[in-house]
Every structure is written in C-alpha cells, then in structure tokens.
Amino acid sequence: MKKKKQNKMSKKVVIPAVLALSVSFGGLLPTTSAFAEEQTNVPTVLFQANGLSKQEVVKAFLQSQVAGPKTLSASGDQFKIVNEEADPATGTYHVRTVEQYNGIPIYGSGQTVALDANNNVYASFGKVTQRLARTIIPTKASISKDDSIAIAKEGIEEKIGKVKNYDAIDGELTIYNYQGQDYLTYLVKASTAAPAPGYFHYFVDATNGNVIDSFNAIHEADPVPTTPVIARGLDVNGIMQSFGVIKDTNTGKSLLHGTAVNGTNSVSVNTYDAHRMGENGFIILSGLLGFTGWEVETKTNFFADPAAVSAHTNSIKVNNYYQNIHKRNSLDAKGMPLISTVHIGSKWNNAAWNGKQMLYGDGDGVYFSSLAGGMDVAGHEMTHGVITNSANLTYQDESGAINESLADIFGCLAQMNARGLSSPADWEIGEEIYTPNIPGDGGLRSLSDPRSKSVSAAYGLRDNRYPDHYQDRYLGELDKGGVHINSSINNKAAYLISEGGEHHGVNVTGITRSKTEKIYYRALTKYLTASSGFIDMRNAAIQAARDLYPDKNGQPSAETKTVISAYDAVGVTGQ
Ligand code: L5Q
Ligand code: ZN
Ligand code: CA
C-alpha cells in the first residue's frame, strides 16, 4: 500500500488498515494509516480481473498456478466451479472449485478463491495439481455403474453382514490417486444403519472391477451392532434433558455417544467418565494415548449421572452456537468429534481443554459444584478448541490473556444464545457452579464489572481486584503471566462494545450482542495470530468492524467507533 501524505490527517480518527497479505503472513501492522483519505481497505491483489467475469477470473487465476507449459487438453478445463456465493457483509465473492480430468472429478481436490468488489483475486487456498493436462489417465469405463455398486455391496456385506436396506447407495466416475497412481474409478458411497452404521466409500476400478481402496467415513467399521435411541437424564441443575444416543444391541446398554446435527453437518458427541482419576494423570494419558476415560452406560435409556448429562448436552448447545451463528462446523471447522470427560480428579475445582477434549472436575462443593453444570464453562473450554484451530494464541502473557478473554467472551455469548435472543444479559462466567453455598453472588469472573471480583493478594493488584484498565495489568509471572487476570481488560472492552456504558471517563455506545460476536469471531478467525497482544486485539477488532460495517465518506461507522472507544476506555489505545 502506498501512503499518501499525512499532513491533513491530524484531526481524523486513525485506524490501522490491516491488509489481508500482512495478516496471512503474520506481518506487522502498519503503525500509521492514511486511509481516511484512501477511504476503504486496499486489498492485496493476487490476480487482476482485467474485465473478465468472476468465473473467468477464477479459472484464469487457478490456471496461472499450474506450473509448466499451459497446454490444456482440448476436452476442457482443469477446474470446475462447484459453489459460488457473495458475502454481502464484505462485498466479496467466494468460489469453490474442484479439479477434473476430461470432465471427471478428481477425488480430494479442491480450491477456494476469494474475489474483491472489483473481481480481483485477493486470497486463495488449496493445492493445484501440476502437469495434470499432460498426464494420461484412462477415461473409458469397461464396467457399468451398476456393476460397481454390486462389487461395493459385496465388500460391505463381507465386513458387516447382510444389509437388508441401504439408506442410500450410488456411484460416480471419479479419478482417484492411490499410492501415486491415477485410476479411473467408480466411487460408490453407501449409507447403512443396520447391522452397523456406516458411510462406506468404495473405489472400484472402472476398467476391470478391482476394489482399489475402501473406507468407512463414519469411523472404522464397527463390529458392535448398535441402534439409535432417545435417552433422558437430569442435568447438574436438575433439568430433564433429552438426547439421542446409541444402544449396543448385544448388551442392551446405551452409551453416551450421540450426534449434534445442523443442516448438512453432523458432529459426533461422546461423553466419558474418568472415575475420579487424578487430573494430572488423566491429562498425560489423554494427551499421549488419546485416553478418554470409561463409557457412561445405562440399561434403561435414563442416564443417572447429572455431570455426564450436563457435559454432553452443553457441548451440543455450544456446537449449535458455533454452527448457527458463525457457520463453523465443530471446533476445527472440519467436523471434529466433541469429546468430554467428567469426574476428573477428586474434588477438582477446574475445567479444561487439553488440546483434544474437554475435562470437567466435580468441584469441592465450597468454591465450585460440578463444573460440567455451567454452559458458559463449556463454551469457555470449547472456545479454547476453536482458538487452537484458528489464531492459536500462545498461552502466556498478553497473547494468553487474549486467549482466555476470547474463551470467556464466547462462553458468555454461547450461553446467552442458548437461552434465547430476548434473554437477559449475562456477562458472568460460571454463576451456576461458583460458590454453591452462596446463591446470587454471580460467577468466578465478571465481564461487565471485572473489579466486582477479588483475586489472590499474591498478585499484588490494586485492591486485590481483577483489572479493568490496561494500566492496572498484572506484570508478574504467576498464572503464566496473568492469563486469567489480564483477560479481564479485554473482557470489559467486549462487554462495553455490546452493552455500552461509561468507563474511565469514556462513553461507549453499545451495538448489541449479535454485532459484537460477529466482530470478535471475525477478528479471531481472520486476523489474530499466535503472538497477538492487546494492541493487536484492538486493531483486529477494528479491522473486523470495518469489514462488516464499512466506513462511509472516509468516516468510520458507528460500530467501528464503538470498538475504538471501548478499547480507549480500557486503556488499549495504540498510543
Ligand atoms: C479457569 C476454567 C473455568 N478455568 N483456571 C486460575 O485456572 C484459573 C482460572 C481457570 F471454566 F473453570 F473457569 O478459568
Ligand atoms: Zn481458559
Ligand atoms: Ca454465565
């Protein structure tokens, strides 16, 4: 970006312009900005439209990524557009493609290409196969699609026994690269419910009927025959919950294994019991071996363990929040299973995300009751999973505090979302499970008023309270540099953005929860990086606000101004 002279800039609001390229390469933010004159973002241009249509630009761009002589076979393009959608929020256009060979799709291939308002390519993801046009793959099938389906059925029934009814089965000509060689195959996909649930993929060589490869996309073929049933159970808060689980038809026992279904996405949700195994031992076994604890079982379809029922149903609710509000398919955005284990440790006063799953202690009954009972706690832990799979903020010092804060912010927002649009604001973490013998004293942290809660005197903070201003931040070494302490500064900023208020003499006009969550989600997933600190958080939130609520006539929108004033109010000013 070329900067224009800044001599007339002094009275204008200075907002950093975070460029797409500097973000994706983790580069530094510009320290000054001239965009009040430039008015809008200057996106990175990877490929110029030059008057071509959107579709032509995408194909020409992708073709330019193919190395070697660009001699396409006469029969067609290497890239096929399979989805395109405009993002009205940002004025951008997003195209998804797969590769094909003589019109036959190539299994596992795919690219995304993002166009700006002028149809220029500003971002693209996905590998492009080199020299495909000069490769020779047979394209004439010698067997029919029905033959290939019969061959796949034979393989499936060898594995799981006679299938009376296939829920769905179909085949499609597909190029499949297996162990370095390209094959013309029929990809036969078959869904089964009984005698075992499966989503089988068979690659049948279309030239000779050999099965090149096969797998079950649900999980490895499960030799245990199961059937889905509806189960119930009381949660930690005494509320009856109803949820789908699977029953082992051999033993008649149901397990706490279910599915969170949203439209076309479905995520496995499995909940286990650590039988009070020590938290440190569990964390090691889980991290090293993928140990999740023991099955939670019932013979009656009534689950009698409230902690297990809460952990299970809360993880479904938090997943629904990320899916419905942010269009995110599970914590990794790729449908990863949601695993929770309850009864970790003896009276363990904590809950955690260990990089793979959620862990819940039972609490000592004084400081905490069963931590599985807080949906905001589940939202907090699961957001750590989202963060690991996006900005991956390093868990110490400022980046750790931003990590903790985003976990608190989305923990609160997910809980409010589950309670409904018109539910009262709740910017406290863990009010259901904190100090069970002192009802009505709120949670362990407050986003609305961090200073309403005390912290250990060991931190040496002003009045032994959580800080709500950058100047009061903790600079010692406890708690990995105060990740659970300094998070409160950013928590207060998020609260002010949503609800508004006067803070340290700065007036902030609230813009609602639903705008706040969009801004923070965009900042987290599109702008923040592993090393981001408070100033980066401010800049990322401002950039996200500007994307969603663009400047007009060189002036930031009301939403952007709110973000700026909220960060000013907590002393994160960029000065
Ligand atoms: C914390 C998650 C919660 N845990 N852990 C100190 O250690 C400190 C705070 C936490 F959901 F249980 F709150 O936030
Ligand atoms: Zn946390
Ligand atoms: Ca709460």
Coordinates of C-alpha atoms and ligand atoms in Angstrom, one line a residue:
M1 CA 0.0 0.0 0.0
K2 CA 1.4 3.4 -0.9
K3 CA 0.9 6.0 1.7
K4 CA -0.3 9.4 0.8
K5 CA 0.9 12.5 2.6
Q6 CA -0.5 12.6 6.1
N7 CA -0.3 16.4 6.6
K8 CA -4.1 16.8 6.7
M9 CA -4.7 13.8 8.9
S10 CA -4.1 15.1 12.3
K11 CA -7.8 15.6 13.3
K12 CA -9.1 12.4 11.7
V13 CA -9.6 9.2 13.6
V14 CA -6.6 6.9 12.9
I15 CA -7.5 3.3 12.4
P16 CA -5.0 0.7 11.3
A17 CA -5.6 -0.8 7.9
V18 CA -4.8 -4.5 8.3
L19 CA -4.1 -5.8 4.9
A20 CA -5.0 -9.4 4.0
L21 CA -1.5 -10.2 3.0
S22 CA 0.1 -8.8 6.1
V23 CA -2.3 -10.9 8.1
S24 CA -1.8 -14.1 6.3
F25 CA 1.9 -13.8 6.6
G26 CA 1.7 -12.7 10.2
G27 CA 3.3 -9.4 9.3
L28 CA 3.4 -6.3 11.3
L29 CA 0.5 -3.9 11.3
P30 CA 1.2 -0.5 9.8
T31 CA 1.9 1.8 12.7
T32 CA 0.2 4.7 11.0
S33 CA -2.6 4.9 8.5
A34 CA -3.6 7.2 5.8
F35 CA -6.8 5.5 4.9
A36 CA -9.1 8.4 5.9
E37 CA -8.0 9.7 2.5
E38 CA -7.9 6.3 0.9
Q39 CA -11.3 5.6 2.4
T40 CA -11.5 1.8 2.1
N41 CA -9.3 -1.1 2.5
V42 CA -6.8 -1.6 -0.2
P43 CA -6.9 -5.4 -0.6
T44 CA -4.0 -7.4 -1.8
V45 CA -4.3 -8.3 -5.4
L46 CA -3.0 -11.7 -6.4
F47 CA -4.6 -11.6 -9.8
Q48 CA -6.3 -8.8 -11.7
A49 CA -9.7 -9.2 -13.2
N50 CA -9.0 -7.1 -16.3
G51 CA -12.6 -7.1 -17.3
L52 CA -13.1 -10.8 -17.1
S53 CA -16.2 -12.3 -15.5
K54 CA -15.9 -13.7 -11.9
Q55 CA -15.8 -17.3 -13.2
E56 CA -13.3 -16.5 -15.9
V57 CA -11.1 -14.7 -13.4
V58 CA -11.2 -17.7 -11.0
K59 CA -10.3 -20.2 -13.7
A60 CA -7.6 -18.0 -15.2
F61 CA -6.1 -17.4 -11.8
L62 CA -6.0 -21.1 -11.0
Q63 CA -4.7 -22.0 -14.4
S64 CA -1.9 -19.5 -13.8
Q65 CA -0.9 -21.5 -10.7
V66 CA -0.4 -24.6 -12.8
A67 CA 3.4 -24.9 -13.5
G68 CA 4.8 -26.0 -16.8
P69 CA 3.5 -25.5 -20.3
K70 CA -0.1 -24.4 -20.1
T71 CA -1.3 -26.9 -22.8
L72 CA -4.7 -27.9 -21.7
S73 CA -6.2 -30.9 -23.4
A74 CA -8.9 -29.9 -25.9
S75 CA -11.6 -31.5 -23.8
G76 CA -11.8 -29.0 -21.2
D77 CA -10.8 -27.1 -18.1
Q78 CA -8.8 -28.4 -15.2
F79 CA -11.0 -26.5 -12.7
K80 CA -14.7 -26.9 -12.2
I81 CA -16.7 -24.4 -10.2
V82 CA -18.8 -26.3 -7.6
N83 CA -20.0 -23.4 -5.4
E84 CA -20.1 -19.7 -5.5
E85 CA -21.5 -17.2 -3.1
A86 CA -21.4 -13.5 -2.4
D87 CA -20.6 -12.2 1.1
P88 CA -22.9 -9.2 1.3
A89 CA -21.2 -8.2 4.6
T90 CA -17.9 -7.5 3.0
G91 CA -18.8 -7.1 -0.7
T92 CA -16.5 -10.1 -1.5
Y93 CA -17.2 -13.2 -3.7
H94 CA -16.2 -16.7 -2.8
V95 CA -15.8 -19.5 -5.3
R96 CA -15.0 -23.2 -4.6
T97 CA -13.6 -25.4 -7.3
V98 CA -12.6 -29.0 -7.8
E99 CA -10.2 -30.3 -10.3
Q100 CA -11.3 -32.6 -13.2
Y101 CA -9.7 -34.6 -15.9
N102 CA -11.6 -34.7 -19.1
G103 CA -14.7 -33.7 -17.1
I104 CA -14.2 -36.4 -14.5
P105 CA -13.8 -35.0 -11.0
I106 CA -10.6 -35.8 -9.1
Y107 CA -11.2 -37.1 -5.6
G108 CA -10.0 -34.9 -2.7
S109 CA -9.1 -32.0 -4.9
G110 CA -10.4 -28.5 -4.2
Q111 CA -9.6 -24.8 -4.1
T112 CA -11.2 -21.7 -2.7
V113 CA -10.7 -18.4 -4.4
A114 CA -11.9 -15.0 -3.0
L115 CA -12.6 -12.0 -5.2
D116 CA -12.9 -8.4 -4.1
A117 CA -15.5 -6.0 -5.2
N118 CA -13.6 -5.4 -8.4
N119 CA -13.4 -9.1 -9.2
N120 CA -9.6 -9.2 -8.4
V121 CA -8.4 -12.3 -6.6
Y122 CA -7.2 -11.4 -3.1
A123 CA -6.9 -14.8 -1.5
S124 CA -6.8 -18.5 -2.5
F125 CA -6.4 -21.8 -0.7
G126 CA -5.9 -25.3 -1.8
K127 CA -3.2 -27.2 -3.8
V128 CA -3.3 -27.2 -7.5
T129 CA -2.2 -30.3 -9.3
Q130 CA 0.7 -29.7 -11.6
R131 CA 1.1 -31.1 -15.1
L132 CA -2.4 -32.7 -14.9
A133 CA -3.1 -31.7 -18.5
R134 CA -0.1 -33.7 -19.7
T135 CA -0.9 -36.8 -17.7
I136 CA -2.6 -39.8 -19.3
I137 CA -5.4 -41.5 -17.3
P138 CA -7.9 -43.8 -19.0
T139 CA -11.3 -42.2 -19.2
K140 CA -13.4 -45.0 -20.8
A141 CA -15.1 -47.4 -18.3
S142 CA -15.4 -51.1 -19.1
I143 CA -17.9 -51.9 -16.4
S144 CA -21.2 -50.2 -15.7
K145 CA -22.1 -48.2 -12.6
D146 CA -24.5 -51.0 -11.5
D147 CA -21.6 -53.5 -11.7
S148 CA -19.5 -51.2 -9.5
I149 CA -22.4 -50.9 -6.9
A150 CA -22.7 -54.7 -6.8
I151 CA -19.0 -55.1 -6.2
A152 CA -19.1 -52.5 -3.4
K153 CA -22.1 -54.2 -1.8
E154 CA -20.2 -57.5 -1.8
G155 CA -17.3 -55.8 0.1
I156 CA -19.5 -54.1 2.6
E157 CA -21.5 -57.2 3.4
E158 CA -18.3 -59.2 3.9
K159 CA -17.5 -56.7 6.6
I160 CA -20.7 -56.1 8.5
G161 CA -23.0 -58.9 7.4
K162 CA -26.2 -58.9 5.2
V163 CA -27.6 -55.4 4.6
K164 CA -31.4 -55.6 4.1
N165 CA -31.8 -51.9 3.3
Y166 CA -29.2 -49.4 2.1
D167 CA -30.3 -46.0 3.2
A168 CA -28.5 -44.7 0.1
I169 CA -26.1 -46.1 -2.4
D170 CA -24.8 -44.5 -5.6
G171 CA -21.7 -44.5 -7.8
E172 CA -19.9 -41.7 -9.8
L173 CA -17.0 -41.8 -12.1
T174 CA -14.0 -40.3 -10.2
I175 CA -10.3 -40.1 -10.8
Y176 CA -8.6 -41.5 -7.7
N177 CA -5.0 -41.1 -6.9
Y178 CA -3.9 -44.1 -4.9
Q179 CA -0.3 -44.7 -3.9
G180 CA 0.9 -42.3 -6.5
Q181 CA -1.1 -43.7 -9.4
D182 CA -4.2 -42.3 -11.0
Y183 CA -7.1 -44.6 -11.6
L184 CA -10.4 -44.2 -13.3
T185 CA -12.9 -45.5 -10.7
Y186 CA -16.5 -45.5 -9.7
L187 CA -16.7 -44.0 -6.3
V188 CA -19.5 -45.9 -4.6
K189 CA -20.9 -44.3 -1.5
A190 CA -23.2 -46.3 0.7
S191 CA -25.1 -45.4 3.9
T192 CA -26.1 -48.2 6.2
A193 CA -27.9 -48.1 9.6
A194 CA -28.1 -51.8 10.3
P195 CA -26.5 -54.2 11.0
A196 CA -23.9 -51.5 11.6
P197 CA -23.9 -47.7 10.9
G198 CA -21.7 -46.8 8.0
Y199 CA -20.9 -44.4 5.3
F200 CA -18.8 -46.6 3.1
H201 CA -16.6 -45.3 0.3
Y202 CA -15.6 -47.9 -2.3
F203 CA -13.2 -47.0 -5.2
V204 CA -13.9 -49.6 -7.9
D205 CA -11.6 -49.6 -10.9
A206 CA -13.9 -48.8 -13.8
T207 CA -11.6 -50.6 -16.3
N208 CA -11.5 -54.0 -14.5
G209 CA -13.8 -54.0 -11.4
N210 CA -10.9 -54.3 -8.8
V211 CA -11.5 -52.5 -5.5
I212 CA -8.6 -50.1 -5.3
D213 CA -9.4 -48.7 -1.9
S214 CA -12.3 -48.6 0.6
F215 CA -13.1 -47.0 4.0
N216 CA -15.9 -46.2 6.3
A217 CA -16.2 -42.4 6.6
I218 CA -18.2 -42.7 9.9
H219 CA -15.3 -44.4 11.6
E220 CA -13.5 -47.7 11.2
A221 CA -16.1 -50.4 10.6
D222 CA -17.6 -51.0 14.0
P223 CA -18.1 -54.7 14.7
V224 CA -20.5 -53.8 17.5
P225 CA -24.1 -53.7 16.2
T226 CA -25.8 -50.6 17.6
T227 CA -29.1 -48.8 17.1
P228 CA -30.0 -45.2 17.8
V229 CA -32.4 -44.5 20.8
I230 CA -33.7 -41.4 22.6
A231 CA -32.4 -41.1 26.1
R232 CA -33.1 -38.8 29.0
G233 CA -31.4 -37.7 32.2
L234 CA -31.4 -34.9 34.8
D235 CA -28.5 -32.4 34.4
V236 CA -26.5 -30.8 37.2
N237 CA -29.1 -28.1 37.5
G238 CA -32.0 -30.6 38.0
I239 CA -33.4 -30.0 34.5
M240 CA -34.5 -33.0 32.4
Q241 CA -32.6 -33.3 29.2
S242 CA -33.4 -35.4 26.2
F243 CA -30.8 -36.5 23.6
G244 CA -30.1 -39.2 21.1
V245 CA -27.6 -41.9 21.9
I246 CA -26.6 -45.4 20.6
K247 CA -27.6 -48.7 22.1
D248 CA -25.4 -51.8 21.9
T249 CA -27.9 -54.3 20.7
N250 CA -25.8 -57.2 22.0
T251 CA -25.6 -56.0 25.6
G252 CA -28.8 -53.8 25.7
K253 CA -26.8 -51.0 27.2
S254 CA -26.9 -47.4 25.9
L255 CA -23.7 -45.3 25.7
L256 CA -23.4 -41.5 25.9
H257 CA -22.5 -41.3 22.2
G258 CA -24.6 -39.0 20.1
T259 CA -24.6 -36.6 17.2
A260 CA -25.1 -32.8 17.0
V261 CA -27.0 -32.3 13.7
N262 CA -27.3 -29.0 12.0
G263 CA -28.5 -29.0 8.4
T264 CA -26.0 -31.0 6.4
N265 CA -23.3 -31.0 9.2
S266 CA -23.2 -33.6 11.9
V267 CA -20.7 -33.9 14.6
S268 CA -20.1 -36.9 16.9
V269 CA -20.6 -36.0 20.6
N270 CA -19.2 -38.5 23.1
T271 CA -19.0 -38.2 26.8
Y272 CA -17.0 -40.3 29.2
D273 CA -16.3 -40.8 33.0
A274 CA -12.7 -40.6 34.4
H275 CA -13.9 -42.3 37.7
R276 CA -12.0 -39.6 39.6
M277 CA -8.7 -40.4 38.1
G278 CA -6.2 -37.6 39.1
E279 CA -6.3 -34.7 36.7
N280 CA -2.6 -34.7 36.0
G281 CA -2.5 -38.5 35.2
F282 CA -5.6 -38.1 33.0
I283 CA -4.2 -35.2 31.1
I284 CA -1.0 -37.1 30.4
L285 CA -2.8 -40.3 29.3
S286 CA -5.3 -38.3 27.2
G287 CA -2.6 -36.3 25.5
L288 CA -0.3 -39.2 24.8
L289 CA -2.6 -42.1 24.1
G290 CA -6.0 -40.4 23.4
F291 CA -7.4 -42.0 26.5
T292 CA -10.8 -40.5 27.2
G293 CA -12.0 -42.4 30.3
W294 CA -14.7 -45.0 30.6
E295 CA -18.0 -45.3 28.9
V296 CA -21.1 -43.8 30.6
E297 CA -23.7 -46.6 30.3
T298 CA -27.3 -47.3 31.2
K299 CA -29.6 -50.3 30.6
T300 CA -32.8 -48.1 30.8
N301 CA -32.1 -45.2 28.5
F302 CA -32.1 -43.0 31.6
F303 CA -28.7 -41.6 32.4
A304 CA -28.4 -41.1 36.1
D305 CA -25.1 -39.1 36.2
P306 CA -26.0 -35.4 36.1
A307 CA -22.4 -34.3 35.4
A308 CA -22.3 -36.5 32.3
V309 CA -25.7 -35.3 31.1
S310 CA -24.7 -31.7 31.5
A311 CA -21.3 -32.1 29.8
H312 CA -23.0 -33.9 26.9
T313 CA -25.9 -31.6 26.3
N314 CA -23.9 -28.4 26.9
S315 CA -21.3 -29.5 24.3
I316 CA -24.2 -29.9 21.8
K317 CA -25.5 -26.5 22.7
V318 CA -22.2 -24.8 22.2
N319 CA -21.6 -26.6 18.9
N320 CA -25.1 -25.3 17.8
Y321 CA -24.0 -21.8 18.7
Y322 CA -20.8 -22.0 16.6
Q323 CA -22.7 -23.7 13.8
N324 CA -25.7 -21.5 13.7
I325 CA -24.2 -18.1 14.4
H326 CA -20.7 -18.4 13.0
K327 CA -21.3 -21.2 10.4
R328 CA -18.5 -23.1 12.0
N329 CA -18.6 -26.9 11.7
S330 CA -17.3 -28.0 15.2
L331 CA -14.2 -26.7 16.9
D332 CA -11.8 -27.3 14.0
A333 CA -14.3 -26.1 11.4
K334 CA -14.0 -29.6 9.9
G335 CA -16.5 -31.5 12.0
M336 CA -14.1 -32.9 14.6
P337 CA -15.9 -35.0 17.3
L338 CA -16.7 -33.3 20.6
I339 CA -15.3 -35.4 23.5
S340 CA -15.9 -34.6 27.1
T341 CA -14.8 -36.4 30.3
V342 CA -16.4 -35.8 33.7
H343 CA -15.4 -36.7 37.2
I344 CA -11.8 -35.8 36.6
G345 CA -9.8 -35.8 39.8
S346 CA -11.0 -35.7 43.4
K347 CA -13.0 -32.5 44.1
W348 CA -11.0 -30.9 41.2
N349 CA -12.0 -27.2 41.2
N350 CA -11.5 -26.7 37.5
A351 CA -12.4 -27.5 33.9
A352 CA -10.0 -27.5 31.0
W353 CA -9.4 -28.1 27.3
N354 CA -6.2 -30.2 26.8
G355 CA -5.8 -29.7 23.1
K356 CA -8.0 -32.7 22.3
Q357 CA -11.1 -32.7 24.5
M358 CA -13.0 -31.1 27.4
L359 CA -12.3 -32.0 31.0
Y360 CA -14.6 -31.3 34.0
G361 CA -13.9 -31.6 37.7
D362 CA -16.5 -32.2 40.4
G363 CA -15.6 -29.2 42.5
D364 CA -15.1 -29.3 46.2
G365 CA -18.6 -28.2 47.0
V366 CA -17.4 -25.0 48.5
Y367 CA -15.7 -23.0 45.8
F368 CA -17.4 -25.0 43.0
S369 CA -20.1 -27.5 42.4
S370 CA -19.7 -29.9 39.4
L371 CA -18.1 -27.7 36.7
A372 CA -20.0 -29.5 34.0
G373 CA -23.1 -27.7 35.1
G374 CA -22.0 -24.3 33.6
M375 CA -22.9 -23.9 30.0
D376 CA -20.6 -20.8 29.8
V377 CA -17.8 -23.0 31.3
A378 CA -18.4 -25.5 28.4
G379 CA -18.4 -22.5 26.0
H380 CA -15.2 -21.3 27.5
E381 CA -13.4 -24.6 27.2
M382 CA -14.7 -25.3 23.7
T383 CA -13.6 -21.9 22.6
H384 CA -10.1 -22.8 23.5
G385 CA -10.6 -25.6 20.9
V386 CA -11.7 -23.0 18.4
I387 CA -8.7 -20.8 19.2
T388 CA -6.3 -23.7 18.8
N389 CA -7.7 -24.2 15.4
S390 CA -7.6 -20.6 14.3
A391 CA -5.4 -17.8 15.8
N392 CA -3.7 -20.4 18.1
L393 CA -2.8 -17.6 20.6
T394 CA 0.2 -18.6 22.7
Y395 CA -0.9 -19.4 26.2
Q396 CA 1.1 -16.9 28.2
D397 CA 1.5 -13.2 28.8
E398 CA -0.6 -10.9 26.6
S399 CA -1.5 -13.5 23.9
G400 CA -2.5 -15.8 26.7
A401 CA -4.7 -13.2 28.2
I402 CA -6.4 -12.6 24.8
N403 CA -6.9 -16.3 24.5
E404 CA -8.5 -16.5 28.0
S405 CA -10.6 -13.5 27.2
L406 CA -12.0 -14.8 24.0
A407 CA -12.9 -18.0 25.8
D408 CA -14.8 -16.0 28.4
I409 CA -16.5 -13.8 25.8
F410 CA -17.7 -16.6 23.6
G411 CA -18.5 -18.7 26.7
C412 CA -21.0 -15.9 27.7
L413 CA -22.3 -15.3 24.2
A414 CA -22.9 -19.1 23.6
Q415 CA -24.8 -19.3 26.9
M416 CA -26.9 -16.2 26.1
N417 CA -27.6 -17.6 22.7
A418 CA -28.8 -20.9 24.1
R419 CA -31.2 -19.0 26.4
G420 CA -32.7 -17.1 23.5
L421 CA -32.5 -13.7 21.9
S422 CA -34.5 -11.9 24.5
S423 CA -32.8 -13.5 27.5
P424 CA -31.4 -11.0 30.0
A425 CA -27.7 -10.1 29.6
D426 CA -25.4 -12.4 31.5
W427 CA -21.8 -11.4 31.4
E428 CA -20.7 -13.6 34.3
I429 CA -18.7 -16.8 34.0
G430 CA -19.8 -19.8 36.0
E431 CA -22.7 -18.4 38.1
E432 CA -24.4 -21.8 38.2
I433 CA -21.4 -23.6 39.6
Y434 CA -19.5 -21.0 41.7
T435 CA -19.7 -21.0 45.5
P436 CA -22.8 -23.2 45.6
N437 CA -23.5 -22.2 49.3
I438 CA -23.7 -18.5 48.5
P439 CA -26.5 -18.2 46.0
G440 CA -26.8 -15.0 44.0
D441 CA -23.1 -14.0 44.2
G442 CA -22.6 -14.3 40.5
G443 CA -19.7 -16.2 38.8
L444 CA -16.0 -16.5 39.2
R445 CA -15.3 -13.7 36.7
S446 CA -17.4 -10.8 35.6
L447 CA -17.1 -9.3 32.1
S448 CA -19.4 -6.5 32.9
D449 CA -17.5 -5.4 36.0
P450 CA -14.3 -7.3 36.5
R451 CA -13.4 -5.3 39.6
S452 CA -16.5 -6.7 41.4
K453 CA -14.4 -9.9 41.9
S454 CA -11.3 -10.2 44.0
V455 CA -8.1 -12.0 43.2
S456 CA -5.5 -13.5 45.5
A457 CA -3.3 -11.0 47.2
A458 CA -0.3 -12.8 45.7
Y459 CA -0.8 -10.9 42.5
G460 CA -0.4 -7.6 44.3
L461 CA -3.1 -5.9 42.3
R462 CA -4.9 -2.6 43.2
D463 CA -7.4 -3.5 45.9
N464 CA -6.8 -7.2 45.1
R465 CA -9.3 -6.9 42.2
Y466 CA -9.3 -8.0 38.6
P467 CA -8.1 -5.2 36.4
D468 CA -10.4 -3.3 34.1
H469 CA -7.8 -1.0 32.6
Y470 CA -4.5 -1.7 30.8
Q471 CA -2.6 0.4 33.3
D472 CA -3.7 -1.9 36.1
R473 CA -2.5 -5.0 34.3
Y474 CA -0.5 -7.7 36.1
L475 CA 3.1 -8.0 35.0
G476 CA 4.4 -10.8 37.2
E477 CA 4.9 -14.5 36.4
L478 CA 2.1 -16.2 38.2
D479 CA -0.7 -17.8 36.1
K480 CA 1.6 -17.8 33.0
G481 CA 1.9 -14.0 33.2
G482 CA -1.7 -13.4 34.4
V483 CA -3.6 -15.0 31.6
H484 CA -6.8 -15.4 33.8
I485 CA -6.2 -12.0 35.3
N486 CA -5.4 -9.6 32.4
S487 CA -8.1 -11.3 30.3
S488 CA -10.5 -9.1 32.3
I489 CA -9.2 -6.0 30.5
N490 CA -10.3 -7.3 27.1
N491 CA -13.4 -8.8 28.7
K492 CA -14.5 -5.4 29.7
A493 CA -13.9 -4.0 26.2
A494 CA -16.1 -6.7 24.7
Y495 CA -18.8 -6.0 27.3
L496 CA -18.7 -2.3 26.5
I497 CA -18.9 -2.9 22.8
S498 CA -22.1 -5.0 23.3
E499 CA -23.9 -3.2 26.1
G500 CA -22.2 0.3 26.2
G501 CA -21.6 2.4 29.2
E502 CA -19.1 5.0 30.6
H503 CA -15.8 3.6 31.7
H504 CA -12.8 5.6 33.0
G505 CA -14.5 8.7 31.6
V506 CA -15.0 7.3 28.1
N507 CA -18.6 6.9 26.8
V508 CA -19.2 3.8 24.7
T509 CA -22.5 3.3 22.8
G510 CA -23.4 -0.4 22.8
I511 CA -24.0 -2.1 19.5
T512 CA -25.8 -5.4 20.7
R513 CA -24.5 -8.9 21.3
S514 CA -25.1 -10.1 17.8
K515 CA -22.9 -7.5 16.3
T516 CA -20.3 -7.9 19.0
E517 CA -20.0 -11.7 18.4
K518 CA -19.6 -11.2 14.6
I519 CA -16.8 -8.7 15.2
Y520 CA -14.9 -10.9 17.6
Y521 CA -15.3 -14.1 15.6
R522 CA -14.0 -12.4 12.5
A523 CA -11.1 -10.9 14.4
L524 CA -10.2 -14.3 15.9
T525 CA -10.5 -16.3 12.7
K526 CA -9.3 -13.8 10.1
Y527 CA -6.8 -11.5 11.8
L528 CA -5.3 -12.6 15.2
T529 CA -2.1 -14.6 15.2
A530 CA -0.3 -16.7 17.8
S531 CA 1.6 -13.7 19.1
S532 CA -1.2 -11.2 19.2
G533 CA -1.4 -9.0 22.3
F534 CA -3.8 -6.3 23.4
I535 CA -2.9 -3.8 20.7
D536 CA -3.4 -6.5 18.0
M537 CA -6.7 -7.4 19.6
R538 CA -7.8 -3.8 19.3
N539 CA -6.6 -3.5 15.7
A540 CA -8.1 -6.8 14.7
A541 CA -11.5 -5.9 16.3
I542 CA -11.4 -2.5 14.5
Q543 CA -10.5 -4.2 11.2
A544 CA -13.3 -6.7 11.6
A545 CA -15.7 -4.0 12.4
R546 CA -14.6 -2.0 9.4
D547 CA -15.1 -5.1 7.2
L548 CA -18.6 -5.7 8.5
Y549 CA -19.7 -2.1 8.9
P550 CA -17.6 -0.2 6.3
D551 CA -16.6 3.4 6.5
K552 CA -18.7 6.0 4.7
N553 CA -17.3 9.1 3.2
G554 CA -14.0 8.4 4.9
Q555 CA -15.7 8.2 8.3
P556 CA -15.8 5.0 10.4
S557 CA -19.2 3.5 11.0
A558 CA -20.9 3.8 14.4
E559 CA -19.9 0.2 15.1
T560 CA -16.3 0.9 14.3
K561 CA -16.4 4.0 16.5
T562 CA -17.8 1.9 19.4
V563 CA -14.9 -0.6 19.1
I564 CA -12.4 2.2 19.1
S565 CA -14.0 3.9 22.2
A566 CA -14.3 0.6 24.1
Y567 CA -10.6 -0.1 23.7
D568 CA -9.8 3.6 24.5
A569 CA -11.9 3.1 27.7
V570 CA -9.8 0.1 28.9
G571 CA -6.6 1.9 28.1
V572 CA -5.6 -0.1 25.0
T573 CA -5.1 3.0 22.8
G574 CA -2.3 2.2 20.4
Q575 CA -0.6 5.4 21.5
Ligands
L5Q1 C1 -10.3 -21.1 34.6 C2 -11.9 -22.5 33.6 C3 -13.2 -22.4 34.3 N1 -10.8 -22.3 34.4 N2 -8.2 -22.0 35.6 C4 -6.7 -19.6 37.7 O1 -7.2 -21.6 36.4 C5 -7.5 -20.4 36.8 C6 -8.7 -20.0 36.3 C7 -9.1 -21.0 35.5 F1 -14.2 -22.6 33.4 F2 -13.3 -23.4 35.2 F3 -13.4 -21.2 34.9 O2 -10.8 -20.1 34.2
ZN2 ZN -9.5 -21.0 29.9
CA3 CA -23.0 -17.0 32.7

